[in-house]
CSV table of C-alpha atoms and ligand atoms in Angstrom, one decimal:
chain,number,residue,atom,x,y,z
A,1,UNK,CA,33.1,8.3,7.0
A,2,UNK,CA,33.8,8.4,3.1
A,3,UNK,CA,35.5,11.1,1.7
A,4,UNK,CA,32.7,12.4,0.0
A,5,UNK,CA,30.9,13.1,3.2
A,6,UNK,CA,33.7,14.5,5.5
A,7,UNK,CA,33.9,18.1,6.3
A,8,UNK,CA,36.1,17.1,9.3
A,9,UNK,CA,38.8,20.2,9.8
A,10,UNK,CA,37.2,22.3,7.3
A,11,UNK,CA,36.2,25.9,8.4
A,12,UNK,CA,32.1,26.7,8.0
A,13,UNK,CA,31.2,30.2,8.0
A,14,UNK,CA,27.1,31.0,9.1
A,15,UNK,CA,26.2,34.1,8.6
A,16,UNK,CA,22.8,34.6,10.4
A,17,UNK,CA,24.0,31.7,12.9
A,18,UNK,CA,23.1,33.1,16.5
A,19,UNK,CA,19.5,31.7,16.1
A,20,UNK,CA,17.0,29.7,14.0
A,21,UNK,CA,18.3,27.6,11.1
A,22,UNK,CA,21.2,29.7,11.2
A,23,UNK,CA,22.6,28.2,14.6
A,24,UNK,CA,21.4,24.6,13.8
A,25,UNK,CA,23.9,24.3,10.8
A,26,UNK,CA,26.4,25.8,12.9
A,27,UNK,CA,26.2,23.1,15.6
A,28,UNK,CA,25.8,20.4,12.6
A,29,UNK,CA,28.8,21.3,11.4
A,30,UNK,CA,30.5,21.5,14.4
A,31,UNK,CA,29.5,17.9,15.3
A,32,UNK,CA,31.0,17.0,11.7
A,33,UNK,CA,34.5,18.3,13.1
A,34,UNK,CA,34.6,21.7,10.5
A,35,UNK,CA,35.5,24.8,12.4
A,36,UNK,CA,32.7,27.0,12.9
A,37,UNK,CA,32.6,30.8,12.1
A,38,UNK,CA,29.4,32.2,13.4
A,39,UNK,CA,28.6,35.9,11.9
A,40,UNK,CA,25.5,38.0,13.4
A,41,UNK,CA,24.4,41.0,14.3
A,42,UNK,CA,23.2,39.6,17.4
A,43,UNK,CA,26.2,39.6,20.0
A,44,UNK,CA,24.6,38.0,22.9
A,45,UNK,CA,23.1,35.2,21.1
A,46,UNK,CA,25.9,34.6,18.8
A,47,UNK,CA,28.3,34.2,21.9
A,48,UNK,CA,25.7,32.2,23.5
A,49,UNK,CA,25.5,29.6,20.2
A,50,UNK,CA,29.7,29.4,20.0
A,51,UNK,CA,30.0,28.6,23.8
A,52,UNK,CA,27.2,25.9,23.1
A,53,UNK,CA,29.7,24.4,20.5
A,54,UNK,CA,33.0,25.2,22.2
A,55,UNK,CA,31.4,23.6,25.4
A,56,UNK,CA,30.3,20.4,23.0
A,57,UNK,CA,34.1,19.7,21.8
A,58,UNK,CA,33.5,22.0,18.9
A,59,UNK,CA,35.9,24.5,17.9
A,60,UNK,CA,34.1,28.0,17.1
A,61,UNK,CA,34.0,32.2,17.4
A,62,UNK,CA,31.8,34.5,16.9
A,63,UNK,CA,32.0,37.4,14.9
A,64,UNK,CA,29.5,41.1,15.2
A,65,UNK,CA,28.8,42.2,12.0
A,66,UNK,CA,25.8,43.0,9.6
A,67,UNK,CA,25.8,40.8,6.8
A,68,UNK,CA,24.5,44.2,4.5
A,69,UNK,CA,27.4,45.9,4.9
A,70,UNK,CA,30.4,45.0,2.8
A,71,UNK,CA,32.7,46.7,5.3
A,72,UNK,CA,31.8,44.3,7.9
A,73,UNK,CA,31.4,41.3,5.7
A,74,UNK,CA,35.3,42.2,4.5
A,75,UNK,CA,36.2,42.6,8.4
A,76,UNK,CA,34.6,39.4,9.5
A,77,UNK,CA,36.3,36.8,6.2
A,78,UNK,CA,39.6,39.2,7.3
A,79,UNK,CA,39.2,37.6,10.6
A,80,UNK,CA,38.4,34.3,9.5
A,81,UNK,CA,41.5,34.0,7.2
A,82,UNK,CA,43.8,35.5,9.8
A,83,UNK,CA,43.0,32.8,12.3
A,84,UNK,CA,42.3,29.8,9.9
A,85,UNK,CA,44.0,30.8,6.7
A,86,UNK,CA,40.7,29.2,4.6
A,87,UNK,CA,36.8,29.1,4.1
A,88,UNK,CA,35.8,26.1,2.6
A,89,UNK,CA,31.7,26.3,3.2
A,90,UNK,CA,29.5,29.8,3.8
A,91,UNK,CA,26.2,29.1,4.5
A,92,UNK,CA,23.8,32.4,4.7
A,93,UNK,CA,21.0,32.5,6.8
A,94,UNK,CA,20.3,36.5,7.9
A,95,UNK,CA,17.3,37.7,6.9
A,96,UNK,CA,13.4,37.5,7.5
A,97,UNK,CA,10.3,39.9,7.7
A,98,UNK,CA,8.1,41.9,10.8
A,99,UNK,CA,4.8,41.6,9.5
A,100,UNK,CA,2.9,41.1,6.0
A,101,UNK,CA,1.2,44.6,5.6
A,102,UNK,CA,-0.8,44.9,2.2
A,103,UNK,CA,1.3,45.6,-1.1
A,104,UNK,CA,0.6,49.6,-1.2
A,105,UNK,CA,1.4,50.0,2.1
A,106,UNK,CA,4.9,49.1,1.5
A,107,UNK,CA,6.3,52.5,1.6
A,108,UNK,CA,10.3,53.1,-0.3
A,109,UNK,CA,11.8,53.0,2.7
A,110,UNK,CA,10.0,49.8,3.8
A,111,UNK,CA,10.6,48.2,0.2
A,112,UNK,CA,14.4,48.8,0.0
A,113,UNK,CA,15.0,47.7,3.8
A,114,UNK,CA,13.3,44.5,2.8
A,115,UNK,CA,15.5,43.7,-0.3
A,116,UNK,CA,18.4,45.1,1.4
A,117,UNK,CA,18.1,42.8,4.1
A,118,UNK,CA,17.4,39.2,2.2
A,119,UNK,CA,19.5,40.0,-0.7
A,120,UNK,CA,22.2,42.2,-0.3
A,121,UNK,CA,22.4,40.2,3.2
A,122,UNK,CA,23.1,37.4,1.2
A,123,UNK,CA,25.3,38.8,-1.3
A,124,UNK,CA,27.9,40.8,0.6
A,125,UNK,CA,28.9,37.5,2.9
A,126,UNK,CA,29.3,35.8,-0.5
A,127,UNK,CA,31.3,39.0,-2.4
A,128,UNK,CA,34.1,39.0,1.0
A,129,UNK,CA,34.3,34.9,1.0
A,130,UNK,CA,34.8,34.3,-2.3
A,131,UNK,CA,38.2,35.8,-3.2
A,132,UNK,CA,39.4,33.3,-0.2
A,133,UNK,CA,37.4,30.1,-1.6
A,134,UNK,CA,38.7,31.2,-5.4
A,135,UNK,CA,42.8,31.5,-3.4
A,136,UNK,CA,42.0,27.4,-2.6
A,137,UNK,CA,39.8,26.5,-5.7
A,138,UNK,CA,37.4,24.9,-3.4
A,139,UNK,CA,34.1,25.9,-1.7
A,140,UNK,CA,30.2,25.3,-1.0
A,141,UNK,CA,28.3,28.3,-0.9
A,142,UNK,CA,24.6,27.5,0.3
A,143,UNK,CA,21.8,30.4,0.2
A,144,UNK,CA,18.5,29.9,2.3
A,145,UNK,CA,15.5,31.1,0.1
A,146,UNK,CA,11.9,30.6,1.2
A,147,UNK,CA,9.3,29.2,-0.3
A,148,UNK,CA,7.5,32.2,-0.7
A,149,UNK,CA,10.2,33.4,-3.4
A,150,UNK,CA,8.8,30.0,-4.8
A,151,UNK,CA,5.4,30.5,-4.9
A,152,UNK,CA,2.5,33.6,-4.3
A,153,UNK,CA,0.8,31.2,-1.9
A,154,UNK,CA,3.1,31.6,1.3
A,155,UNK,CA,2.2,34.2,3.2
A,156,UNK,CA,5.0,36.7,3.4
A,157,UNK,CA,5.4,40.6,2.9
A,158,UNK,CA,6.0,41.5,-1.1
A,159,UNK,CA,9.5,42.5,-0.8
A,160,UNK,CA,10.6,39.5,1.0
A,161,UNK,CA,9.2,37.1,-1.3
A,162,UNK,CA,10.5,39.0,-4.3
A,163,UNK,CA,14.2,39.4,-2.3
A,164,UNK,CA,14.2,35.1,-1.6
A,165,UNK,CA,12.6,35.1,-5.2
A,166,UNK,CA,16.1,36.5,-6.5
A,167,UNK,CA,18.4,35.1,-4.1
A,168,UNK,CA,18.0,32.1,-6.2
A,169,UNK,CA,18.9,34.0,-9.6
A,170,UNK,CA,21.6,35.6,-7.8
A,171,UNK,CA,23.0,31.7,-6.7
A,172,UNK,CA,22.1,29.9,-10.0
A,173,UNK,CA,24.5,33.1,-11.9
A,174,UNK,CA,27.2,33.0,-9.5
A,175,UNK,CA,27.4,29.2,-10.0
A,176,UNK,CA,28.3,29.6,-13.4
A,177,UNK,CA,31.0,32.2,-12.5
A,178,UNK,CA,32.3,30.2,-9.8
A,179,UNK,CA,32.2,26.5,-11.5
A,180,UNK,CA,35.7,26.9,-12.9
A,181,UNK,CA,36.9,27.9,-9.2
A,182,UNK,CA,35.5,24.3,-7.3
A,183,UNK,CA,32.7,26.4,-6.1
A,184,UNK,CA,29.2,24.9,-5.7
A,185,UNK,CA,26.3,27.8,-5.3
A,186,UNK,CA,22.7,26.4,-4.1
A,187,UNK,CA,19.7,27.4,-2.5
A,188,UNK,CA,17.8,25.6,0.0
A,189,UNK,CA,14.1,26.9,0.1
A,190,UNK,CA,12.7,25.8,3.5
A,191,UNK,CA,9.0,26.0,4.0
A,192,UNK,CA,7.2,26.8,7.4
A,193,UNK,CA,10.5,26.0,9.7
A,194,UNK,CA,9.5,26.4,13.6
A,195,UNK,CA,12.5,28.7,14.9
A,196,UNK,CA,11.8,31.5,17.8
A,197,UNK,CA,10.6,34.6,14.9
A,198,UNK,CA,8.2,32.2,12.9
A,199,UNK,CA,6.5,30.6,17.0
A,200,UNK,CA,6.0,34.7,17.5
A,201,UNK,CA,5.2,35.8,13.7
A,202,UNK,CA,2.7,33.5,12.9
A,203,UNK,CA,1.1,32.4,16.3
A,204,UNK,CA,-2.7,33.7,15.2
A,205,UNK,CA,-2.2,31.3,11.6
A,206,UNK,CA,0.0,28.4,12.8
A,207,UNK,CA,-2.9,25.7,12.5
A,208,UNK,CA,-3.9,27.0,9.3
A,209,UNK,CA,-0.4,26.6,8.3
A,210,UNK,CA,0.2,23.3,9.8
A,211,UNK,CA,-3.0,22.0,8.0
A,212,UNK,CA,-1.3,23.2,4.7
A,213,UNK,CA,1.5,21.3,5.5
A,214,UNK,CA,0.9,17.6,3.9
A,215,UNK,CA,3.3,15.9,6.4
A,216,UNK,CA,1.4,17.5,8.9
A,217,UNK,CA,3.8,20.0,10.8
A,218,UNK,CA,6.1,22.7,10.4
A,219,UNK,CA,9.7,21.7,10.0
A,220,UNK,CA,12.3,21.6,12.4
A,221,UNK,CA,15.9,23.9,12.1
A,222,UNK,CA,17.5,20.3,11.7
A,223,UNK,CA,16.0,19.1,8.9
A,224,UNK,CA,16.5,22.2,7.0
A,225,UNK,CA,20.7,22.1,8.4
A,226,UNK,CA,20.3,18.4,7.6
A,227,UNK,CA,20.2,18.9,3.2
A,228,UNK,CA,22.6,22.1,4.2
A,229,UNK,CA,25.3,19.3,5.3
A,230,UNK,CA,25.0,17.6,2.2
A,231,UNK,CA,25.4,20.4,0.1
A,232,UNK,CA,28.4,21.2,1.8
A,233,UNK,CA,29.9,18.3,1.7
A,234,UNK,CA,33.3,17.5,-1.2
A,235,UNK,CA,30.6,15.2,-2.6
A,236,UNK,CA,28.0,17.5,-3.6
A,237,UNK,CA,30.7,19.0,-6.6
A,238,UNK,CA,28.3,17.9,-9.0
A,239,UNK,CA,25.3,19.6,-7.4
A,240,UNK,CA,25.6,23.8,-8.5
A,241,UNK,CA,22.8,26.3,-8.8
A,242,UNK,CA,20.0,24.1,-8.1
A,243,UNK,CA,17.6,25.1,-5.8
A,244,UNK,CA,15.7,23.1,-3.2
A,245,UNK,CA,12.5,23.2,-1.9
A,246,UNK,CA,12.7,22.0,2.0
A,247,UNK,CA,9.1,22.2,3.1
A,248,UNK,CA,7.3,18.8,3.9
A,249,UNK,CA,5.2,19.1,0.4
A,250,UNK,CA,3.7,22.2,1.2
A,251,UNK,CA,4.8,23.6,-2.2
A,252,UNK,CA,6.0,21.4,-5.3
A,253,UNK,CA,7.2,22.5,-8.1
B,1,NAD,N1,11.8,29.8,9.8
B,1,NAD,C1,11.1,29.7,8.6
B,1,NAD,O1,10.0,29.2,8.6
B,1,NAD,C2,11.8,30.1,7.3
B,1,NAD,C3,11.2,29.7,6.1
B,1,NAD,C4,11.7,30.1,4.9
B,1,NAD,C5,12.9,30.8,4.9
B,1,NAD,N2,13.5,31.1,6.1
B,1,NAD,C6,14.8,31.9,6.1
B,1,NAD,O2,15.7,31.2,6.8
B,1,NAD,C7,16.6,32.2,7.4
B,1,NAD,C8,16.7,32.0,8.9
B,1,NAD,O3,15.4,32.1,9.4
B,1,NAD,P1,15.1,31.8,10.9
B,1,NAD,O4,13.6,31.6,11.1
B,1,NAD,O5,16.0,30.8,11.4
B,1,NAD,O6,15.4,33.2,11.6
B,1,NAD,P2,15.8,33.7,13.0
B,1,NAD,O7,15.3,35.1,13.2
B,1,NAD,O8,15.5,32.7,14.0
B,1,NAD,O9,17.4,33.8,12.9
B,1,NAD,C9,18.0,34.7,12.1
B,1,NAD,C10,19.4,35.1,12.6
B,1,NAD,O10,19.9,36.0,11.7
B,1,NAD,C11,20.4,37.1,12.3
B,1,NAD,N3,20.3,38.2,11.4
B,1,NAD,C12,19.2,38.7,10.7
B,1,NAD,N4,19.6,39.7,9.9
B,1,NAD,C13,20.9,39.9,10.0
B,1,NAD,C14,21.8,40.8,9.4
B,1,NAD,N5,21.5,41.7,8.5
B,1,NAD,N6,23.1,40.7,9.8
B,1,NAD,C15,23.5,39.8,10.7
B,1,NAD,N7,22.7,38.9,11.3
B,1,NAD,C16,21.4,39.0,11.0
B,1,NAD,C17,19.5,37.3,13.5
B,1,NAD,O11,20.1,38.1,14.5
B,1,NAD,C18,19.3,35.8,13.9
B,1,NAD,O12,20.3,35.4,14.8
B,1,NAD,C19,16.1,33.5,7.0
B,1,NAD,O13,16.8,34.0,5.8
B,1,NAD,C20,14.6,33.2,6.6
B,1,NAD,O14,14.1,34.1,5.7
B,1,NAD,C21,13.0,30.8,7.3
């Protein structure tokens, strides 16, 4: 394997890993030879993913922790540098939505949980990692949009679409910052991916969806952790704050 495409003894950090797209990158990185850091608020299936990888030749932990909370986010990259000393690729995957009520019936409470969640979820992995990517002048930092922050079309609630809507302003500024560093900041924008919460979430619509879909399904978790890999790769260092739409033509820009 070229240089360009070797992440081989690297250390990958996924938070939102225990499940979904989150846990695909983490095993594709593992099978690349990186050393995977697996952050989620979900104990059980987090442990569950790193003894998938451990048990596959991979080398891997699991660490608790909410990506919204700084304190944890600090905790878990504290961790990570105390056992590998680096973190050269931070993938973040946490977030989501329950249910697409109409716009007025998002309450506050319901409105800030929502941005809290997909952006600030985003953001405080990003704010602990950094400082240790900046120590090594060298990182890939890859943020999972949606499409629906791409387009009013996908059906989503409001303040998720307008949270994945700025996840991609808050990667396109903080590739600028970070461009002097050897830090690449992207976003991947999947569409319809078929993970465990979307089979559940959109059951009743999932033909209507698949027929919107111009390859003619949803995606798999692989595909999406598939253009993840490349962006995290030390050949991507020309590709910073672009964002990519994932989704089988179902939007194009
Ligand atoms: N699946 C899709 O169709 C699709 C489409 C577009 C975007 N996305 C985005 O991709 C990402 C992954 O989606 P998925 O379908 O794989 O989801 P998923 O629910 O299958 O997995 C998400 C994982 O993140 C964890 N998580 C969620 N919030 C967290 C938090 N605050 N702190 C720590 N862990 C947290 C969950 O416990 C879970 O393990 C999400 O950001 C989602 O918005 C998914």
């Amino acid at each position: 394997m070229s240089e360009l495409s070797s992440i081989k003894g690297q250390v990958a950090v996924v938070s939102g890993g225990a499940a979904g797209i989150g846990l695909s990158c983490a095993k594709r990185f593992a099978a690349e030879g990186a050393k995977v850091a697996i952050i989620d608020r979900d104990q059980n299936l987090g442990e569950a993913g790193i003894s998938s990888i451990n048990n596959n030749d991979g080398e891997g932990i699991f660490v608790a922790g909410d990506c919204t909370s700084d304190t944890d986010m600090d905790n878990a990259v504290a961790l990570i540098k105390e056992k590998w000393g680096q973190l050269d690729i931070l993938v973040n995957c946490a977030g989501g939505f329950h249910s697409v009520p109409p716009l007025e019936d998002v309450d506050a409470a319901a409105w800030r949980a929502g941005i809290d969640w997909n952006l600030s979820g985003v953001y405080m992995p990003m704010r602990s990692a950094i400082p240790l990517m900046k120590n090594n002048k060298y990182g890939r930092i890859i943020n999972i949009g949606s499409a629906s922050g791409r387009t009013g079309a996908a059906i989503a609630a409001v303040d998720y679409s307008a949270a994945k809507a700025a996840v991609a302003g808050l990667s396109r500024r903080a590739a600028v910052e970070l461009a002097p560093f050897g830090i690449t900041v992207n976003t991947i924008s999947p569409g319809t991916v078929m993970t465990p919460r979307i089979a559940v979430l959109h059951k009743e619509r999932m033909a209507a969806i698949e027929a919107s879909i111009p390859v003619g399904r949803l995606g798999s978790s692989e595909e999406i952790a598939h253009a993840v890999w490349y962006l995290a790769t030390p050949g991507a260092s020309f590709t910073t704050g672009a964002t990519f739409d994932i989704n089988g033509g179902q939007w194009i820009g």
